[in-house]
Amino acid sequence: MANMIDQDQQWLINSLNATLDTNQQARSFAEASLNQASLQPVLLKQFIKKHWQEDEDGFEHPVVSNEEKAIIRGLLLLSLDDPHKKICTAISMAVSSVAHHDWPDEWPDLLSFLMKLITDQSNKNAVNGALRCLALLSADLDDKLVPRIIPVLFPCLHAIVSSPQIYDKLLRTKALSIVYSCTSMLGVMSGVYKTETSALMLPLIQSWMVEFSSILANPVQSEDPDDWSIRMEALKCLNQFVQNFPNLAESQFMEVLVPLWQTFVSSLGVYERSSIEGLEDAYDGRYDSDGSETSLESFIIQLFEFLLTIVGSKKFVKAFGNNVQDLVYYSIAFMQMTEQQVHTWSLDANQYVSDEDENTYSCRVSGSLLLEEILISCGIDGVRALLTAAKQRLNESQQERGKGSAVWWRMREATLFALSSVSEQLLEVEVSGPSQVNLGNLLEQTLTEDMAAGVHEFPFLYARMFSSVAKFSSVINNDVIDHFVYAAIQAIGMDVPAPVKVGACRALSQLLPDTNRGIPQPHILALFSSLTGLLKQASDETMHLVLETLQAAVKAGHEAARSIEPIISPIILNMWASHVSDPFISIDALDVLEAIKNAPGCVHPLVSRVLPYVGPILNKPQQQADGLVAGSLDLLTMLLRNAPIDVVKAVYEVCFDPVVRIVLQSDDHGEMQNATQCLAALVSGGKQQLLTWSGDSGFTMRCLLDVASRLLDPDLDSSGSLFVGNYILQLILHLSSQMVQHIRDLVAALVRRMQSCQIAGLRSSLLLIFARLVHMSSPHVEQFINLLITIPAEGHPNSLHYVMSEWTKQQGEIQGAYQIKVTTTALALLLSTRHVEFGTINVQGHLIKSSAGITTRSKSKVSPDQWTLIPLPAKILATLADVLLEIQEQVLEDDDQDSDWEEVEAGDTEIENDLLYSAGTTSYSRPSHGYLDALAKAFNEDEDDGYDDDLLSAADPLNEINLANFLTNFFREFSQGDQPLFDHLCQSLTQAQKKAVQMVLSL
């Protein structure tokens, strides 16, 4: 045997071989041994994984023979009725593992055997084993097997689910889980096989809806996880029915609605006693023998998920009619803090911040998602329902407070949390028009009433008040805001519970940047002192919050920042250095330092503090702690952003030579990336002056070119070259006269780097350089095209063929307003040349769909995608037309869109008509000039595209291009300059593309 195997596996192999022995006694003993081995799940599962199929990952010789496989399959099936649930589950898993390889081709009788077991009412253990096995198998079915087994399987499952007098809740739940898996697969299939899947479900759906209604009809019981589990599985199935087959489910839905409401309302009382008050067992963190969670909260979350589906469907939300307010009213109650949350968050402020910021899986989060969907689906009616329900809950909590209740604050906090979770939607409506309940007045009244509450007794209410003021500052009276700003500043410096400090930090981090009111300097200085004190105690998420608040305080402090810079800068620098390997904290620290740098009179003292520290680090990078070199480079790049020229020169004198050496010599990708960014910032800030600072401009330029050469080395790992595009862009923008003589070598190096590139983002950034070179060559773009033709490219006739093939393939993936502007307009300039070589180039066109259906594991090894080939000019024209369509989509509203597969009836023509006509044009032939202006404005508003580095576009005049106007002029001039060619190329456009082009031509 080539590979070593352990004793257990060797024993198993020997036993399998013995089952083929001619000696009857030896065979019987081996079969008995194997039957016993089947009770050892880990051993058997490992054996199947390693020795069953030769072409599988992790396979080890020897392979199990066909005779041995048949014996194992038979023994496994005979063991499925084991009375021990864990053993039964293990055997089911083994059956599933074998079935993955052998079923249905090598194991055709598996399904019939399992069907026989689940219909045997006399053997509940067999029913249990078969259901467990089918549950595992159903999760791995494909679009060929599901239609074959559902007509046979679902009636058997229905017989189990509809017989509570025969089968317990656990077996009925398992049967429902199989229904869920199969229906989920049908939903995926319905995108392609709509008619077939609907026909398959039509005779089944009514009987199942009756069963779901029956399961949900009775009130939810306390401390009954089996009841919660079967309801949860019924809700999951209902969710699939409604999502995937809304037309079929609609007629039966009203029968489900009343039982669903009964479940929703009755579960609140159970949830309040079990989770919110902690008086009964909520079974948190408990799982059944199959690993499924049995907690009350998991059931409630599933209930919310189904309600979310209903509310999100225009077809089903109408079923609630005038009861939306009741839905909101009960949902707010579910959003109260649980006893466990109060306990955990009181002890661990870090966990409180983490759960709040990351929207941890909970009823609170599920409730907020439902409220958001209600506002989206119901519009102003949803807003009225929310505000009315919120007012009712706030009044009730105030009444409870008057009665002396100790937990009156929970509903108060939950209501404020509910409102805050949808603050953006509420503020949009508040701006556009008043509702019956005035949001600002409601909040001011609530906040005023609760100011007198004891901060130590009700810390979470205070925390929520602070954050709510920040969320709704635009509709709250300035006096109230001022009060909470000063209260938050005081709270941070006082001995109050940690949640109060968290809420205060949240309020200040959001209110201070937007405040125009002058905060007296003593208050700001006290805040700085308190925040720096908090930093010493903070950890993880709380540190992030404190740093965020400190950044806001620096920005709001104005002149006060200069006086505290000598105190605060060393603290933040030390924190940055000690957490430099933690990307989250180090970035937060850098943000604070950048705020200090930008404060009046702070940049020079900060730079003089940083340079003596980072200089030695960069000069001896190999001696530094992990991440310190890359972090120091990041710190320098931050200092260089928008810095005065004397600061740029000071950084250059200390750091230019070591940063260049790092790029040329380091093998650390992080160091190379940050050094590249740092040099790009130096070039951007120093421009032509940078070449004179060393006294030898030729030497400096050679250093910069050497850096480009290393980063464009085709043998260098793509990660190390990641930011070379930004660096070269700065050379082109600011040292263009020096770069002109190197264009040919640069293009050749760019092509070689692209051909070995493994990262899509790097490839896009290199294409941006080609696009910028096209603009540099204007109005003689033909010369640049001719240059590309003379430069070889491996595997292609020349570099023009290669670059245009990659460019047209990648253009749709390029992101960022600036990047899209430069590359799109460059393509237009290229096409305008009508260069003869373009007619010889064919590029990737449309995807050829070789077969219908969905991609499953059984189809994953098929041949790769194949594409049509189309002429380059036609592809460029289509790409430019697509940009017009994309701009339109940013303007047009999404009217009456339904995500249900089976409701996507309209053909392309109808969709295309909507795209062009719903923007307010008076006719197809003559849209208004205002429409185009709206398109341009919408596109330019996308300028904040998530790119942190403004160096990319700040100095480039191309960033001022109005893309919509540019494309309008291009299409007009191109069509007028060569009408026959234009008409010929337009023949390959889709109808939507043709209409987009025709619209701008008619202006």
PDB file of C-alpha atoms in Angstrom, residues 668-827:
ATOM      1  CA  ASP A 668       6.916  41.963   1.360  1.00  0.00           C
ATOM      2  CA  HIS A 669       3.839  42.754  -0.720  1.00  0.00           C
ATOM      3  CA  GLY A 670       2.307  45.000   1.914  1.00  0.00           C
ATOM      4  CA  GLU A 671       5.482  47.079   2.147  1.00  0.00           C
ATOM      5  CA  MET A 672       5.700  47.330  -1.645  1.00  0.00           C
ATOM      6  CA  GLN A 673       2.067  48.412  -1.963  1.00  0.00           C
ATOM      7  CA  ASN A 674       2.353  51.120   0.698  1.00  0.00           C
ATOM      8  CA  ALA A 675       5.709  52.316  -0.629  1.00  0.00           C
ATOM      9  CA  THR A 676       4.151  52.628  -4.090  1.00  0.00           C
ATOM     10  CA  GLN A 677       1.304  54.708  -2.682  1.00  0.00           C
ATOM     11  CA  CYS A 678       3.754  56.861  -0.742  1.00  0.00           C
ATOM     12  CA  LEU A 679       5.822  57.604  -3.863  1.00  0.00           C
ATOM     13  CA  ALA A 680       2.643  58.379  -5.814  1.00  0.00           C
ATOM     14  CA  ALA A 681       1.712  60.902  -3.096  1.00  0.00           C
ATOM     15  CA  LEU A 682       5.195  62.431  -3.228  1.00  0.00           C
ATOM     16  CA  VAL A 683       4.984  62.879  -7.002  1.00  0.00           C
ATOM     17  CA  SER A 684       1.461  64.284  -6.723  1.00  0.00           C
ATOM     18  CA  GLY A 685       2.501  66.767  -4.026  1.00  0.00           C
ATOM     19  CA  GLY A 686       5.963  67.684  -5.306  1.00  0.00           C
ATOM     20  CA  LYS A 687       5.267  67.708  -9.064  1.00  0.00           C
ATOM     21  CA  GLN A 688       8.140  69.154 -11.130  1.00  0.00           C
ATOM     22  CA  GLN A 689       9.782  70.643  -8.030  1.00  0.00           C
ATOM     23  CA  LEU A 690      10.432  67.167  -6.681  1.00  0.00           C
ATOM     24  CA  LEU A 691      13.066  66.600  -9.387  1.00  0.00           C
ATOM     25  CA  THR A 692      15.134  69.561  -8.157  1.00  0.00           C
ATOM     26  CA  TRP A 693      15.239  68.745  -4.438  1.00  0.00           C
ATOM     27  CA  SER A 694      18.132  66.288  -4.659  1.00  0.00           C
ATOM     28  CA  GLY A 695      20.242  68.568  -6.815  1.00  0.00           C
ATOM     29  CA  ASP A 696      20.297  65.960  -9.587  1.00  0.00           C
ATOM     30  CA  SER A 697      16.992  65.839 -11.432  1.00  0.00           C
ATOM     31  CA  GLY A 698      18.222  63.091 -13.759  1.00  0.00           C
ATOM     32  CA  PHE A 699      19.053  60.822 -10.828  1.00  0.00           C
ATOM     33  CA  THR A 700      15.657  61.400  -9.205  1.00  0.00           C
ATOM     34  CA  MET A 701      13.874  60.633 -12.468  1.00  0.00           C
ATOM     35  CA  ARG A 702      15.899  57.452 -12.927  1.00  0.00           C
ATOM     36  CA  CYS A 703      14.894  56.360  -9.425  1.00  0.00           C
ATOM     37  CA  LEU A 704      11.238  56.922 -10.261  1.00  0.00           C
ATOM     38  CA  LEU A 705      11.571  54.959 -13.507  1.00  0.00           C
ATOM     39  CA  ASP A 706      13.417  52.137 -11.732  1.00  0.00           C
ATOM     40  CA  VAL A 707      10.470  51.869  -9.352  1.00  0.00           C
ATOM     41  CA  ALA A 708       8.075  51.636 -12.300  1.00  0.00           C
ATOM     42  CA  SER A 709      10.283  49.007 -13.915  1.00  0.00           C
ATOM     43  CA  ARG A 710      10.315  46.812 -10.781  1.00  0.00           C
ATOM     44  CA  LEU A 711       6.574  47.104 -10.304  1.00  0.00           C
ATOM     45  CA  LEU A 712       5.911  46.231 -13.958  1.00  0.00           C
ATOM     46  CA  ASP A 713       8.206  43.205 -13.874  1.00  0.00           C
ATOM     47  CA  PRO A 714       6.042  40.372 -15.285  1.00  0.00           C
ATOM     48  CA  ASP A 715       7.693  37.896 -12.899  1.00  0.00           C
ATOM     49  CA  LEU A 716       6.735  39.899  -9.803  1.00  0.00           C
ATOM     50  CA  ASP A 717       3.739  38.617  -7.864  1.00  0.00           C
ATOM     51  CA  SER A 718       0.653  40.612  -8.881  1.00  0.00           C
ATOM     52  CA  SER A 719      -0.019  41.614  -5.271  1.00  0.00           C
ATOM     53  CA  GLY A 720       3.269  43.508  -5.068  1.00  0.00           C
ATOM     54  CA  SER A 721       2.333  45.502  -8.189  1.00  0.00           C
ATOM     55  CA  LEU A 722      -1.195  46.270  -7.022  1.00  0.00           C
ATOM     56  CA  PHE A 723      -0.876  50.082  -6.937  1.00  0.00           C
ATOM     57  CA  VAL A 724       1.482  50.562  -9.864  1.00  0.00           C
ATOM     58  CA  GLY A 725      -1.361  52.017 -11.952  1.00  0.00           C
ATOM     59  CA  ASN A 726      -1.880  54.886  -9.528  1.00  0.00           C
ATOM     60  CA  TYR A 727       1.865  55.514  -9.370  1.00  0.00           C
ATOM     61  CA  ILE A 728       2.326  55.634 -13.153  1.00  0.00           C
ATOM     62  CA  LEU A 729      -0.744  57.852 -13.464  1.00  0.00           C
ATOM     63  CA  GLN A 730       0.962  60.430 -11.219  1.00  0.00           C
ATOM     64  CA  LEU A 731       4.116  60.281 -13.352  1.00  0.00           C
ATOM     65  CA  ILE A 732       2.039  60.894 -16.467  1.00  0.00           C
ATOM     66  CA  LEU A 733       0.035  63.732 -14.912  1.00  0.00           C
ATOM     67  CA  HIS A 734       2.849  65.633 -13.200  1.00  0.00           C
ATOM     68  CA  LEU A 735       6.050  64.661 -15.035  1.00  0.00           C
ATOM     69  CA  SER A 736       4.626  64.338 -18.527  1.00  0.00           C
ATOM     70  CA  SER A 737       7.511  66.064 -20.323  1.00  0.00           C
ATOM     71  CA  GLN A 738       9.996  63.625 -18.765  1.00  0.00           C
ATOM     72  CA  MET A 739       7.764  60.606 -19.455  1.00  0.00           C
ATOM     73  CA  VAL A 740       7.158  61.266 -23.173  1.00  0.00           C
ATOM     74  CA  GLN A 741      10.519  59.846 -24.227  1.00  0.00           C
ATOM     75  CA  HIS A 742       9.812  56.637 -22.314  1.00  0.00           C
ATOM     76  CA  ILE A 743       6.311  55.939 -23.661  1.00  0.00           C
ATOM     77  CA  ARG A 744       7.338  53.047 -25.913  1.00  0.00           C
ATOM     78  CA  ASP A 745       9.207  51.247 -23.123  1.00  0.00           C
ATOM     79  CA  LEU A 746       6.337  51.990 -20.740  1.00  0.00           C
ATOM     80  CA  VAL A 747       3.729  50.509 -23.096  1.00  0.00           C
ATOM     81  CA  ALA A 748       5.807  47.368 -23.652  1.00  0.00           C
ATOM     82  CA  ALA A 749       6.226  46.927 -19.890  1.00  0.00           C
ATOM     83  CA  LEU A 750       2.495  47.508 -19.296  1.00  0.00           C
ATOM     84  CA  VAL A 751       1.627  44.803 -21.816  1.00  0.00           C
ATOM     85  CA  ARG A 752       4.024  42.290 -20.247  1.00  0.00           C
ATOM     86  CA  ARG A 753       2.683  43.051 -16.764  1.00  0.00           C
ATOM     87  CA  MET A 754      -0.925  42.680 -17.933  1.00  0.00           C
ATOM     88  CA  GLN A 755      -0.222  39.337 -19.546  1.00  0.00           C
ATOM     89  CA  SER A 756       1.142  37.882 -16.308  1.00  0.00           C
ATOM     90  CA  CYS A 757      -1.393  39.624 -14.056  1.00  0.00           C
ATOM     91  CA  GLN A 758      -3.517  37.458 -11.746  1.00  0.00           C
ATOM     92  CA  ILE A 759      -5.573  40.215 -10.074  1.00  0.00           C
ATOM     93  CA  ALA A 760      -8.528  41.816 -11.875  1.00  0.00           C
ATOM     94  CA  GLY A 761      -8.131  45.112  -9.989  1.00  0.00           C
ATOM     95  CA  LEU A 762      -4.528  45.442 -11.145  1.00  0.00           C
ATOM     96  CA  ARG A 763      -5.533  44.711 -14.735  1.00  0.00           C
ATOM     97  CA  SER A 764      -8.190  47.428 -14.562  1.00  0.00           C
ATOM     98  CA  SER A 765      -5.689  49.972 -13.219  1.00  0.00           C
ATOM     99  CA  LEU A 766      -3.284  49.178 -16.070  1.00  0.00           C
ATOM    100  CA  LEU A 767      -6.073  49.616 -18.602  1.00  0.00           C
ATOM    101  CA  LEU A 768      -6.674  53.035 -17.048  1.00  0.00           C
ATOM    102  CA  ILE A 769      -3.057  53.929 -17.927  1.00  0.00           C
ATOM    103  CA  PHE A 770      -3.600  52.881 -21.543  1.00  0.00           C
ATOM    104  CA  ALA A 771      -6.728  55.041 -21.594  1.00  0.00           C
ATOM    105  CA  ARG A 772      -4.815  57.995 -20.159  1.00  0.00           C
ATOM    106  CA  LEU A 773      -2.099  57.538 -22.809  1.00  0.00           C
ATOM    107  CA  VAL A 774      -4.806  57.631 -25.481  1.00  0.00           C
ATOM    108  CA  HIS A 775      -5.873  61.035 -24.147  1.00  0.00           C
ATOM    109  CA  MET A 776      -2.250  62.199 -23.993  1.00  0.00           C
ATOM    110  CA  SER A 777      -1.854  61.373 -27.678  1.00  0.00           C
ATOM    111  CA  SER A 778      -4.965  63.328 -28.699  1.00  0.00           C
ATOM    112  CA  PRO A 779      -5.531  64.760 -31.279  1.00  0.00           C
ATOM    113  CA  HIS A 780      -3.072  62.326 -32.859  1.00  0.00           C
ATOM    114  CA  VAL A 781      -4.558  59.118 -31.487  1.00  0.00           C
ATOM    115  CA  GLU A 782      -3.629  57.280 -34.706  1.00  0.00           C
ATOM    116  CA  GLN A 783       0.026  57.627 -33.724  1.00  0.00           C
ATOM    117  CA  PHE A 784      -0.585  55.860 -30.422  1.00  0.00           C
ATOM    118  CA  ILE A 785      -2.474  53.081 -32.233  1.00  0.00           C
ATOM    119  CA  ASN A 786       0.441  52.689 -34.647  1.00  0.00           C
ATOM    120  CA  LEU A 787       2.828  52.498 -31.701  1.00  0.00           C
ATOM    121  CA  LEU A 788       0.809  49.624 -30.187  1.00  0.00           C
ATOM    122  CA  ILE A 789       0.905  47.813 -33.547  1.00  0.00           C
ATOM    123  CA  THR A 790       4.718  47.894 -33.541  1.00  0.00           C
ATOM    124  CA  ILE A 791       5.052  46.426 -30.041  1.00  0.00           C
ATOM    125  CA  PRO A 792       4.852  42.606 -29.826  1.00  0.00           C
ATOM    126  CA  ALA A 793       2.548  40.773 -27.399  1.00  0.00           C
ATOM    127  CA  GLU A 794       2.953  37.084 -26.687  1.00  0.00           C
ATOM    128  CA  GLY A 795       0.206  35.002 -28.255  1.00  0.00           C
ATOM    129  CA  HIS A 796      -1.224  37.922 -30.250  1.00  0.00           C
ATOM    130  CA  PRO A 797      -0.380  39.602 -33.573  1.00  0.00           C
ATOM    131  CA  ASN A 798       0.659  42.748 -31.690  1.00  0.00           C
ATOM    132  CA  SER A 799      -0.060  44.801 -28.561  1.00  0.00           C
ATOM    133  CA  LEU A 800      -3.045  46.555 -30.125  1.00  0.00           C
ATOM    134  CA  HIS A 801      -4.835  43.225 -30.606  1.00  0.00           C
ATOM    135  CA  TYR A 802      -4.035  42.133 -27.064  1.00  0.00           C
ATOM    136  CA  VAL A 803      -4.857  45.417 -25.293  1.00  0.00           C
ATOM    137  CA  MET A 804      -8.156  45.946 -27.109  1.00  0.00           C
ATOM    138  CA  SER A 805      -9.184  42.333 -26.473  1.00  0.00           C
ATOM    139  CA  GLU A 806      -8.562  42.731 -22.732  1.00  0.00           C
ATOM    140  CA  TRP A 807      -9.951  46.256 -22.557  1.00  0.00           C
ATOM    141  CA  THR A 808     -13.298  45.453 -24.160  1.00  0.00           C
ATOM    142  CA  LYS A 809     -13.596  42.335 -22.020  1.00  0.00           C
ATOM    143  CA  GLN A 810     -12.817  44.198 -18.782  1.00  0.00           C
ATOM    144  CA  GLN A 811     -14.544  47.551 -19.387  1.00  0.00           C
ATOM    145  CA  GLY A 812     -17.786  46.518 -17.705  1.00  0.00           C
ATOM    146  CA  GLU A 813     -15.867  45.612 -14.531  1.00  0.00           C
ATOM    147  CA  ILE A 814     -14.074  48.961 -14.173  1.00  0.00           C
ATOM    148  CA  GLN A 815     -15.315  50.883 -11.134  1.00  0.00           C
ATOM    149  CA  GLY A 816     -15.159  54.517 -10.023  1.00  0.00           C
ATOM    150  CA  ALA A 817     -16.566  57.595 -11.745  1.00  0.00           C
ATOM    151  CA  TYR A 818     -13.134  58.903 -12.716  1.00  0.00           C
ATOM    152  CA  GLN A 819     -11.956  55.553 -14.057  1.00  0.00           C
ATOM    153  CA  ILE A 820     -15.143  55.063 -16.071  1.00  0.00           C
ATOM    154  CA  LYS A 821     -14.914  58.569 -17.509  1.00  0.00           C
ATOM    155  CA  VAL A 822     -11.310  58.172 -18.651  1.00  0.00           C
ATOM    156  CA  THR A 823     -11.668  54.677 -20.126  1.00  0.00           C
ATOM    157  CA  THR A 824     -15.048  55.320 -21.768  1.00  0.00           C
ATOM    158  CA  THR A 825     -13.961  58.552 -23.420  1.00  0.00           C
ATOM    159  CA  ALA A 826     -10.700  56.933 -24.499  1.00  0.00           C
ATOM    160  CA  LEU A 827     -12.645  54.163 -26.263  1.00  0.00           C
TER     161      LEU A 827
END
